Tab-separated table of C-alpha atoms in Angstrom:
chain	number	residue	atom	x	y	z
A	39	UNK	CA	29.695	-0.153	15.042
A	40	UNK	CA	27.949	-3.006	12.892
A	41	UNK	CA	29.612	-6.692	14.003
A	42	UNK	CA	28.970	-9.542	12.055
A	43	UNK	CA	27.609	-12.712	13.796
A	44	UNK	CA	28.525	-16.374	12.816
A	45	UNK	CA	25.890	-17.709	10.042
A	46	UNK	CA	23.044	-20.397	11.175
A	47	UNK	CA	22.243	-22.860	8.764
A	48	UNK	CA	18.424	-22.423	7.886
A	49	UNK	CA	17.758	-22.753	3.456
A	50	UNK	CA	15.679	-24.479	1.494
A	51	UNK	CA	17.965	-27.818	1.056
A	52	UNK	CA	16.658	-28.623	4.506
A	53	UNK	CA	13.094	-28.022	3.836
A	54	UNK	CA	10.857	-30.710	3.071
A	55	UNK	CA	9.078	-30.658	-0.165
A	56	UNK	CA	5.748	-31.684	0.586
A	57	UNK	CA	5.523	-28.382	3.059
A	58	UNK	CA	6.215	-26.099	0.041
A	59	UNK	CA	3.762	-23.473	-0.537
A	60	UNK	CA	3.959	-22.211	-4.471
A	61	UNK	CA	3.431	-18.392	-4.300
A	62	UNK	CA	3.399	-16.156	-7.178
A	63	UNK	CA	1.745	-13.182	-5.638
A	64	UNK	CA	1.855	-11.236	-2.706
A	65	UNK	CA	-0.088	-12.439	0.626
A	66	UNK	CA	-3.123	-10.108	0.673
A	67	UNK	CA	-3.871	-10.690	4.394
A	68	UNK	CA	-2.195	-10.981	7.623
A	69	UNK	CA	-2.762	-14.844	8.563
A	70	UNK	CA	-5.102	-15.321	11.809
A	71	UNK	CA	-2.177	-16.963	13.625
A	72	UNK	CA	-0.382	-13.442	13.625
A	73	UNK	CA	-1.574	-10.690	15.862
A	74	UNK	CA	-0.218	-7.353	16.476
A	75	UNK	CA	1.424	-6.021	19.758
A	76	UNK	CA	-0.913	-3.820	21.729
A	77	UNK	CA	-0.215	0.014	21.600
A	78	UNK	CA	1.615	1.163	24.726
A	79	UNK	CA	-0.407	3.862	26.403
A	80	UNK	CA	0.459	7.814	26.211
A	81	UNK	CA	1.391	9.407	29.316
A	82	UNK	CA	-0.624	12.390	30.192
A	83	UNK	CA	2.156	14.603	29.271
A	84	UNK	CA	2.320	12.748	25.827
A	85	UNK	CA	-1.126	12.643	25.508
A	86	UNK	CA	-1.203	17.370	25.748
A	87	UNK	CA	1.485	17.064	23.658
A	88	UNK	CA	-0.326	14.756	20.878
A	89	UNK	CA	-3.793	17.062	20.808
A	90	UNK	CA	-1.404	20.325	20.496
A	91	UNK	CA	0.315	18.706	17.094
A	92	UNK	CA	-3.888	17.603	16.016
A	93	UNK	CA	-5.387	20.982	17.161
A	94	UNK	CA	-2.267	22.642	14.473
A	95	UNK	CA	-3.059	20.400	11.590
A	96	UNK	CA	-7.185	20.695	12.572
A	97	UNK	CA	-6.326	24.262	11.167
A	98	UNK	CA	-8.832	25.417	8.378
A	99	UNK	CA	-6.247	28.078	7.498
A	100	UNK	CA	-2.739	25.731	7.667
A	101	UNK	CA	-0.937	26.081	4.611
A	102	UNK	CA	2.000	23.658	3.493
A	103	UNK	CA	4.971	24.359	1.129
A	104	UNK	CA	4.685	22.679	-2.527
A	105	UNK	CA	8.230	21.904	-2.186
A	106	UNK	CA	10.589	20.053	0.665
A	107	UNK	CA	12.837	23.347	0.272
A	108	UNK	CA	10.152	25.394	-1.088
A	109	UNK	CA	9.798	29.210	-0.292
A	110	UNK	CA	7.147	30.405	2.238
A	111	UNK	CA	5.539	32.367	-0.756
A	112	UNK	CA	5.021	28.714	-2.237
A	113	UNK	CA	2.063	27.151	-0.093
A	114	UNK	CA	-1.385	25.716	-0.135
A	115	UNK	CA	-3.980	24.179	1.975
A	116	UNK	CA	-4.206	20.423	2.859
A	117	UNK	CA	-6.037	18.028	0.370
A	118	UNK	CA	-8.301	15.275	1.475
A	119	UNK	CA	-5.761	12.752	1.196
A	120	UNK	CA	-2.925	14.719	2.864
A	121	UNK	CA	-5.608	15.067	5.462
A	122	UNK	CA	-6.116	10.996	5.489
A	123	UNK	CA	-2.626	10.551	5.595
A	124	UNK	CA	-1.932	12.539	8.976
A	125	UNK	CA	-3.279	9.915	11.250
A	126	UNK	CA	-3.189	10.008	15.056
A	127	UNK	CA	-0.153	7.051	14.797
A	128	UNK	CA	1.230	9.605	12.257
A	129	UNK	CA	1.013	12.209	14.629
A	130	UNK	CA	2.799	9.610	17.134
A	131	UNK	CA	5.296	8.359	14.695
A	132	UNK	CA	6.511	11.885	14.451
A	133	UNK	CA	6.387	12.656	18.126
A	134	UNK	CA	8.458	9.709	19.327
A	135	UNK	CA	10.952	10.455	16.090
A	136	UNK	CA	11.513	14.242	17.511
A	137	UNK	CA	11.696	12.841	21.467
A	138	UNK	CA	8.248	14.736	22.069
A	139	UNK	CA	9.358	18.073	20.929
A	140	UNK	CA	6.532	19.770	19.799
A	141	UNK	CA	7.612	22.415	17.448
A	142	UNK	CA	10.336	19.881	15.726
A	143	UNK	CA	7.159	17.326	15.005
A	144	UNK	CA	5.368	20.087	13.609
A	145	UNK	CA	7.724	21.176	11.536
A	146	UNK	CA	8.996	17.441	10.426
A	147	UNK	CA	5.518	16.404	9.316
A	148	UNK	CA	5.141	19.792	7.461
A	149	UNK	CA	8.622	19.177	5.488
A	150	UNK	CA	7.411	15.746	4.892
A	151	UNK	CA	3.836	16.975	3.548
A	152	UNK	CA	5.603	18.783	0.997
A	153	UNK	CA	8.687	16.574	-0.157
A	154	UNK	CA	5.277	14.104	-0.939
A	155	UNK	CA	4.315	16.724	-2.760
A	156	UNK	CA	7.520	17.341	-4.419
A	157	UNK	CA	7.929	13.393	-4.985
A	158	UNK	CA	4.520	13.345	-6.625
A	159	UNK	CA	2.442	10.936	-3.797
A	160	UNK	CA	0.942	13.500	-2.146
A	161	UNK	CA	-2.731	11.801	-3.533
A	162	UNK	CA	-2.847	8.572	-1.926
A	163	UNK	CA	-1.937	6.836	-4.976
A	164	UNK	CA	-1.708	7.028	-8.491
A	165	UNK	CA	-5.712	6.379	-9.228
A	166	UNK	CA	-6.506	9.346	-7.330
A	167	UNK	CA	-3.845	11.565	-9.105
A	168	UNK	CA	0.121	10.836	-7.756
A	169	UNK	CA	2.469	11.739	-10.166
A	170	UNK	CA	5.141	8.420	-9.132
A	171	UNK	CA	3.492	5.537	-11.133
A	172	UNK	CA	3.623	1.718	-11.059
A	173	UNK	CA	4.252	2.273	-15.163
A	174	UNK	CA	7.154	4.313	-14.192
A	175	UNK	CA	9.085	2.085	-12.062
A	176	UNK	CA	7.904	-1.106	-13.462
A	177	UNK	CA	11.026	-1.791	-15.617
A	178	UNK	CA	13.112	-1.437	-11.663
A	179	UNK	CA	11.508	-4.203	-10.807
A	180	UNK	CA	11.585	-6.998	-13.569
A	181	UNK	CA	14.446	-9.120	-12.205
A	182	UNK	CA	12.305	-9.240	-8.405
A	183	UNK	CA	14.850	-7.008	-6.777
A	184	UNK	CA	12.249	-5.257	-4.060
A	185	UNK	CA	8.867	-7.673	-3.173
A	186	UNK	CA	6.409	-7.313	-0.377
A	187	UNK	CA	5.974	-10.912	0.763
A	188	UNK	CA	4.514	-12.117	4.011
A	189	UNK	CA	4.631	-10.725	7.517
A	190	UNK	CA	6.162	-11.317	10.350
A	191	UNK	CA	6.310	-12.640	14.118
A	192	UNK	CA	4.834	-9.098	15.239
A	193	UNK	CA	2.769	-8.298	12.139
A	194	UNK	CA	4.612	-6.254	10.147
A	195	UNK	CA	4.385	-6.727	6.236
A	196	UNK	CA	7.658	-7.360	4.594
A	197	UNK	CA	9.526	-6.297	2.121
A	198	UNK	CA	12.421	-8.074	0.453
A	199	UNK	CA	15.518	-5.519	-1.053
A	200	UNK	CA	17.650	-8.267	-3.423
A	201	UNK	CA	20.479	-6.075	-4.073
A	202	UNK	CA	22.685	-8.768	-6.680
A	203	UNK	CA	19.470	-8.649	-8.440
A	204	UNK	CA	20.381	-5.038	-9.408
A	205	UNK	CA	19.227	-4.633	-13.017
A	206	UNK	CA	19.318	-0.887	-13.801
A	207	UNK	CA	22.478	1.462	-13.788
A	208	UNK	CA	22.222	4.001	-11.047
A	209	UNK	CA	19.374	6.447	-11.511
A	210	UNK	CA	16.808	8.596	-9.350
A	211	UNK	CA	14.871	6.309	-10.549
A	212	UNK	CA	15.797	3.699	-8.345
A	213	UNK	CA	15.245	5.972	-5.710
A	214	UNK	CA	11.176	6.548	-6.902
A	215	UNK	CA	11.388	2.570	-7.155
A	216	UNK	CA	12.082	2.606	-3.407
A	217	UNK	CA	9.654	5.356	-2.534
A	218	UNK	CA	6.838	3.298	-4.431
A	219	UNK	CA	8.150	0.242	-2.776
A	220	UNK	CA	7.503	1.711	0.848
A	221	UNK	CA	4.110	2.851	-0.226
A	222	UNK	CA	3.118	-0.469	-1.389
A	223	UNK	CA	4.085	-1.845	1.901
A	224	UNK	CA	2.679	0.385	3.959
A	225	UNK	CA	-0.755	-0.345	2.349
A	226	UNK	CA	-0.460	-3.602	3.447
A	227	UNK	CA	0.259	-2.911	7.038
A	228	UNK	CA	-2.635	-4.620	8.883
A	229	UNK	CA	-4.607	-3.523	11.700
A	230	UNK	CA	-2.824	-2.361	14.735
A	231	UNK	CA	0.842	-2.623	13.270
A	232	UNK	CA	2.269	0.739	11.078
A	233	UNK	CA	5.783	-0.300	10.982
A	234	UNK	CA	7.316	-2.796	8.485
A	235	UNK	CA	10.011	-5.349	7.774
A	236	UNK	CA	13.094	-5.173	5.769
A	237	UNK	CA	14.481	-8.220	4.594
A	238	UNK	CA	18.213	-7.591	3.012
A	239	UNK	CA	19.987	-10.408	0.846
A	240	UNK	CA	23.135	-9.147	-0.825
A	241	UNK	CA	23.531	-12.361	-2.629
A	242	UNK	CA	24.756	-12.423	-6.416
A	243	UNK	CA	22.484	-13.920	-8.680
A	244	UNK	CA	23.926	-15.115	-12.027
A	245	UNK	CA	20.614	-15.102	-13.532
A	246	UNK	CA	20.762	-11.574	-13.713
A	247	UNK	CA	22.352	-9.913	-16.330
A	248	UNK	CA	25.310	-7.584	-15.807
A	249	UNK	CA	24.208	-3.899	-16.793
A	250	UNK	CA	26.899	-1.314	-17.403
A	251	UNK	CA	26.785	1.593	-15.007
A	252	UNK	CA	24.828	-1.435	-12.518
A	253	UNK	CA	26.197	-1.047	-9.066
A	254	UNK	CA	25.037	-3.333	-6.683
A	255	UNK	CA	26.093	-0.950	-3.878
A	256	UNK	CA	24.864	2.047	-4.114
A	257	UNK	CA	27.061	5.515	-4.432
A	258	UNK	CA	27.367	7.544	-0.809
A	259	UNK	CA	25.187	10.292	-2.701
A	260	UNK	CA	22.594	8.193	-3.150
A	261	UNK	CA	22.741	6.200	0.082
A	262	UNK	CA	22.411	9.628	2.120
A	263	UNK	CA	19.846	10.765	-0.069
A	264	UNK	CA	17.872	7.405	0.734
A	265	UNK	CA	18.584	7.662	4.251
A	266	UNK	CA	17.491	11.047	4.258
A	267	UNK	CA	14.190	10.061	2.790
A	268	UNK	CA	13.691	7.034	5.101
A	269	UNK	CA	15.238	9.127	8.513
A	270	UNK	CA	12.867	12.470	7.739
A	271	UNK	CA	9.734	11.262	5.990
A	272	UNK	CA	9.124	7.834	6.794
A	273	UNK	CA	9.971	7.855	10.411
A	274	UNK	CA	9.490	5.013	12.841
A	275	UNK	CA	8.087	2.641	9.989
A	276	UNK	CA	10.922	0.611	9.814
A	277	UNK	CA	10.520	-2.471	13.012
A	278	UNK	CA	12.894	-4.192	12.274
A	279	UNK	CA	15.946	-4.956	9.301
A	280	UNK	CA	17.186	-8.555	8.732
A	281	UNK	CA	20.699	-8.310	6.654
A	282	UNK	CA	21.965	-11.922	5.389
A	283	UNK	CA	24.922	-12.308	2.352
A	284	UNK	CA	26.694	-9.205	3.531
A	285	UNK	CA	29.681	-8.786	1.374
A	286	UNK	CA	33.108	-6.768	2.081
A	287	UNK	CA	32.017	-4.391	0.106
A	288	UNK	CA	28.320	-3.723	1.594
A	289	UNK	CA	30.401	-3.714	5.064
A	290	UNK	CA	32.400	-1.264	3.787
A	291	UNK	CA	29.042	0.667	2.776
A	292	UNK	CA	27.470	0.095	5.616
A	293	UNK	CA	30.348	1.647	7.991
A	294	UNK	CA	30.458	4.611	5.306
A	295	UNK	CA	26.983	5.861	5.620
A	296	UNK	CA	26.895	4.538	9.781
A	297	UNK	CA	27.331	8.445	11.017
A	298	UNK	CA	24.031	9.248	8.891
A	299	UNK	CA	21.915	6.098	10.550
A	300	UNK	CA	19.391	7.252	13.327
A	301	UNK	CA	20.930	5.287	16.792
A	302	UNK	CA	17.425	3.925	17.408
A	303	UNK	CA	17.424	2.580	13.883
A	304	UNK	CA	20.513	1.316	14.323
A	305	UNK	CA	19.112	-0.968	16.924
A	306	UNK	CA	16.788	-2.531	14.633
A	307	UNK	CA	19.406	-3.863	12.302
A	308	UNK	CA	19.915	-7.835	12.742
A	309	UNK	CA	23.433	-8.877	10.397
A	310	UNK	CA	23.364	-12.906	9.850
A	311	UNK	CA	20.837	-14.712	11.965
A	312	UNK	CA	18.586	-16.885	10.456
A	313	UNK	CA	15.178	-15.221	8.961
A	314	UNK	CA	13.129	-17.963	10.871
A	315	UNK	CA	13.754	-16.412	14.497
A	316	UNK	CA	12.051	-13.514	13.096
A	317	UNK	CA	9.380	-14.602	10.222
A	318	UNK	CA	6.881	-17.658	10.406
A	319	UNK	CA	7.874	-20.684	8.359
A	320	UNK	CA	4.624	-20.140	5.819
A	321	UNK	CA	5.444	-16.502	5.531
A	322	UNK	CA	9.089	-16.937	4.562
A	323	UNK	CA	10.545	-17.584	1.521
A	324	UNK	CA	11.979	-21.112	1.059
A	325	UNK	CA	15.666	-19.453	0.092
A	326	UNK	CA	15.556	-18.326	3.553
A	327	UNK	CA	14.531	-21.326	5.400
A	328	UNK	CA	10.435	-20.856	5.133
A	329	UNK	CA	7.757	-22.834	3.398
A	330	UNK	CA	6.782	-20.126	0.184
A	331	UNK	CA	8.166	-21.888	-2.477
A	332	UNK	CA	8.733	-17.847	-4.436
A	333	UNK	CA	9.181	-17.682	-8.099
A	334	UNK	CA	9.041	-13.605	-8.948
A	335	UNK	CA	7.168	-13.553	-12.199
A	336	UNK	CA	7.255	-9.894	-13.300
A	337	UNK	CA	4.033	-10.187	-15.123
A	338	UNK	CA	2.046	-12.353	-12.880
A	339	UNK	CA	3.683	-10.179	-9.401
A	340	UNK	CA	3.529	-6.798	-10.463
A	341	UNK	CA	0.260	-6.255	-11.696
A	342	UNK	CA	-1.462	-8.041	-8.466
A	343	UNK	CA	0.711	-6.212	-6.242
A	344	UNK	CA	-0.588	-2.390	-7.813
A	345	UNK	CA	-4.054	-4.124	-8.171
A	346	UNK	CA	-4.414	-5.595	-4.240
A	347	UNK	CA	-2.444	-2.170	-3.000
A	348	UNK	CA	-5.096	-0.215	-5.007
A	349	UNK	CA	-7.853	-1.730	-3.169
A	350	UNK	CA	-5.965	-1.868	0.134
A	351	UNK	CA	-6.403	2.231	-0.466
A	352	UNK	CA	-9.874	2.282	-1.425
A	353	UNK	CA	-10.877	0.354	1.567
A	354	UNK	CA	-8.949	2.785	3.704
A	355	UNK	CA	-10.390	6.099	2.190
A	356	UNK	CA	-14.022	4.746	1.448
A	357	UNK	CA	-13.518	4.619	5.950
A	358	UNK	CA	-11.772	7.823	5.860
A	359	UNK	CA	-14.929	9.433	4.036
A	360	UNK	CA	-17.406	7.573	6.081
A	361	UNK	CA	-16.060	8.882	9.663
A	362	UNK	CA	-15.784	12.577	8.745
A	363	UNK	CA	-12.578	12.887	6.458
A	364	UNK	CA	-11.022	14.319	9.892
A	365	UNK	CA	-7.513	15.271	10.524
A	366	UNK	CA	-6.577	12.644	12.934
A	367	UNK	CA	-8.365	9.618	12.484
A	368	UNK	CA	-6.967	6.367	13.994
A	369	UNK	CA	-5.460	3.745	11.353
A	370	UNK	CA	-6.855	1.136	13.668
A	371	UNK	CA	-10.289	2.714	12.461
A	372	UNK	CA	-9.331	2.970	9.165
A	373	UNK	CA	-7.627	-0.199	8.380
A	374	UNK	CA	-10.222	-2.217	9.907
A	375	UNK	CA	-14.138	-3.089	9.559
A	376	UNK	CA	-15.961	-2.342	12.064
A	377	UNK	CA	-18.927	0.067	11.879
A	378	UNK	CA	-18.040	2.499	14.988
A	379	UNK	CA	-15.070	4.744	15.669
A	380	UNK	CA	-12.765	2.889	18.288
A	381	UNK	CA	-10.954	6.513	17.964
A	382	UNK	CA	-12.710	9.623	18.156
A	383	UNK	CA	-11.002	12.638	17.035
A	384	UNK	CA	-10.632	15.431	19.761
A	385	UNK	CA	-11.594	18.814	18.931
């Protein structure tokens, strides 16, 4: 069960002023003082089982549902996107989520191909046709609830959920806010690193007006239905969680929804220790005891975070065309800039 662990003083009153850093807009690159972890190596039992899932989605023929629960009538081939978006870490993600099983990793990343179709960001973003649009969530996001700030110690981009900056009464909505959220942050996952940070402040913040229907916490529904989403479809993205502020209330949340929480992602939960053990001081937001001196203006943030994420995915499928626009390319390859393939793609 979650325990809660005695506060460390680390805010911005102790900061000095003259190391501020005023930030308006989301860090485009990974700093050169933070590298990624090397890969651990496959096993050659892990490395059978990885071609078997590649030689299934290699498949010409392969058809995928148009819906999550769609009938088997319902199907289609694989777009060039869908086909840029099954990766060999993909491939891995999926493998270590279903303990190496082959047939439950192919059938997990064929649900998932078609609850992104379902969700509408199937496309690889909204310029090349995805239904879920920065337009459509934009008004979520005008008190600076979510924000992908910074990375950190391990190179994972973050991304801050403000919860007592709540400004919208409970909708699927803020679900799609979440959903664009994660994409946004994955397109600024650097080379070498394909999970990501959650940063978790619970805090009230009077600035922010009350909203009738507003719940801070969410309802069970739509926790499972989140956790569903993040468990099945996005898994072993999330590194690590950092949860500071934590009411009674989110406790009592929190133990609610613990039987639905994955036990490995349950270990990367962190309640109450100070952000700086885990973040870089000039990647950290000064409310949390970094440098960034923050101010979330939605009209300065929001438009540089859809315009930098757009060209975070050009760069990646202008690569994905030039080595093939294979079924199984390496992110490493694809995120990066050199000229060869440090990944071929078996046949």
């Amino acid at each position: 069960m979650f325990k809660k662990f005695a506060k460390k003083s680390s805010n911005e009153d102790s900061i000095s002023k003259e190391k501020l850093i005023e930030i308006e807009k989301p860090i485009k690159e990974l700093p050169s003082s933070i590298t990624a972890p090397k890969e651990k190596e496959l096993s050659d039992d892990q490395e059978k089982m990885y071609i078997k899932v590649l030689q299934h989605f290699q498949d010409p023929e392969l058809k995928i549902r148009l819906t999550e629960k769609g009938g088997s009538e319902d199907k289609e081939g694989l777009i060039d996107e869908e086909k840029a978006w099954l990766t060999r870490e993909c491939f891995l993600r999926y493998l270590r989520a279903t303990k190496w099983n082959l047939q439950d990793c192919i059938d997990r990343i064929c649900s998932s191909l078609a609850w992104r179709r379902e969700f509408g960001i199937s496309h690889f973003g909204e310029e090349n046709g995805d239904e879920l649009t920065g337009d459509e969530v934009a008004v979520e996001n005008e008190s600076g609830k979510q924000v992908v700030l910074g990375y950190e110690n391990d190179a994972r981009p973050i991304l801050y959920l403000k919860p007592g900056r709540q400004n919208t009464k409970t909708s699927h909505r803020q679900v799609k806010h979440l959903v664009f959220m994660l994409e946004r942050v994955i397109d600024f996952m650097p080379v070498g690193q394909d999970s990501l940070a959650l940063l978790i402040d619970f805090k009230e913040y009077p600035d922010v007006p009350k909203v009738a229907g507003n719940s801070k916490i969410p309802p069970l529904g739509v926790g499972k239905e989140v956790l569903h989403i993040l468990q099945t479809h996005y898994p072993e993205r999330l590194g690590k969680a950092l949860l500071t502020n934590i009411p009674w209330l989110a406790w009592t949340f929190l133990k609610l929804i613990h039987p639905f929480i994955d036990p490995l992602t349950r270990e990367k939960l962190v309640f109450d220790e100070p952000f700086t053990e885990y973040v870089p001081m000039d990647e950290l937001d000064k409310l949390y005891g970094g440098y960034l001196d923050f101010t979330y203006k939605h009209k300065i943030y929001w438009p540089t975070l859809i315009e930098y994420s757009r060209e975070k995915r050009e760069h990646y499928l202008s690569r994905f065309q030039k080595f093939g626009s294979k079924v199984g390319l390496s992110e490493y390859d694809l995120r990066g800039n050199h000229d060869n393939l440090l990944f071929p793609v078996n046949k």
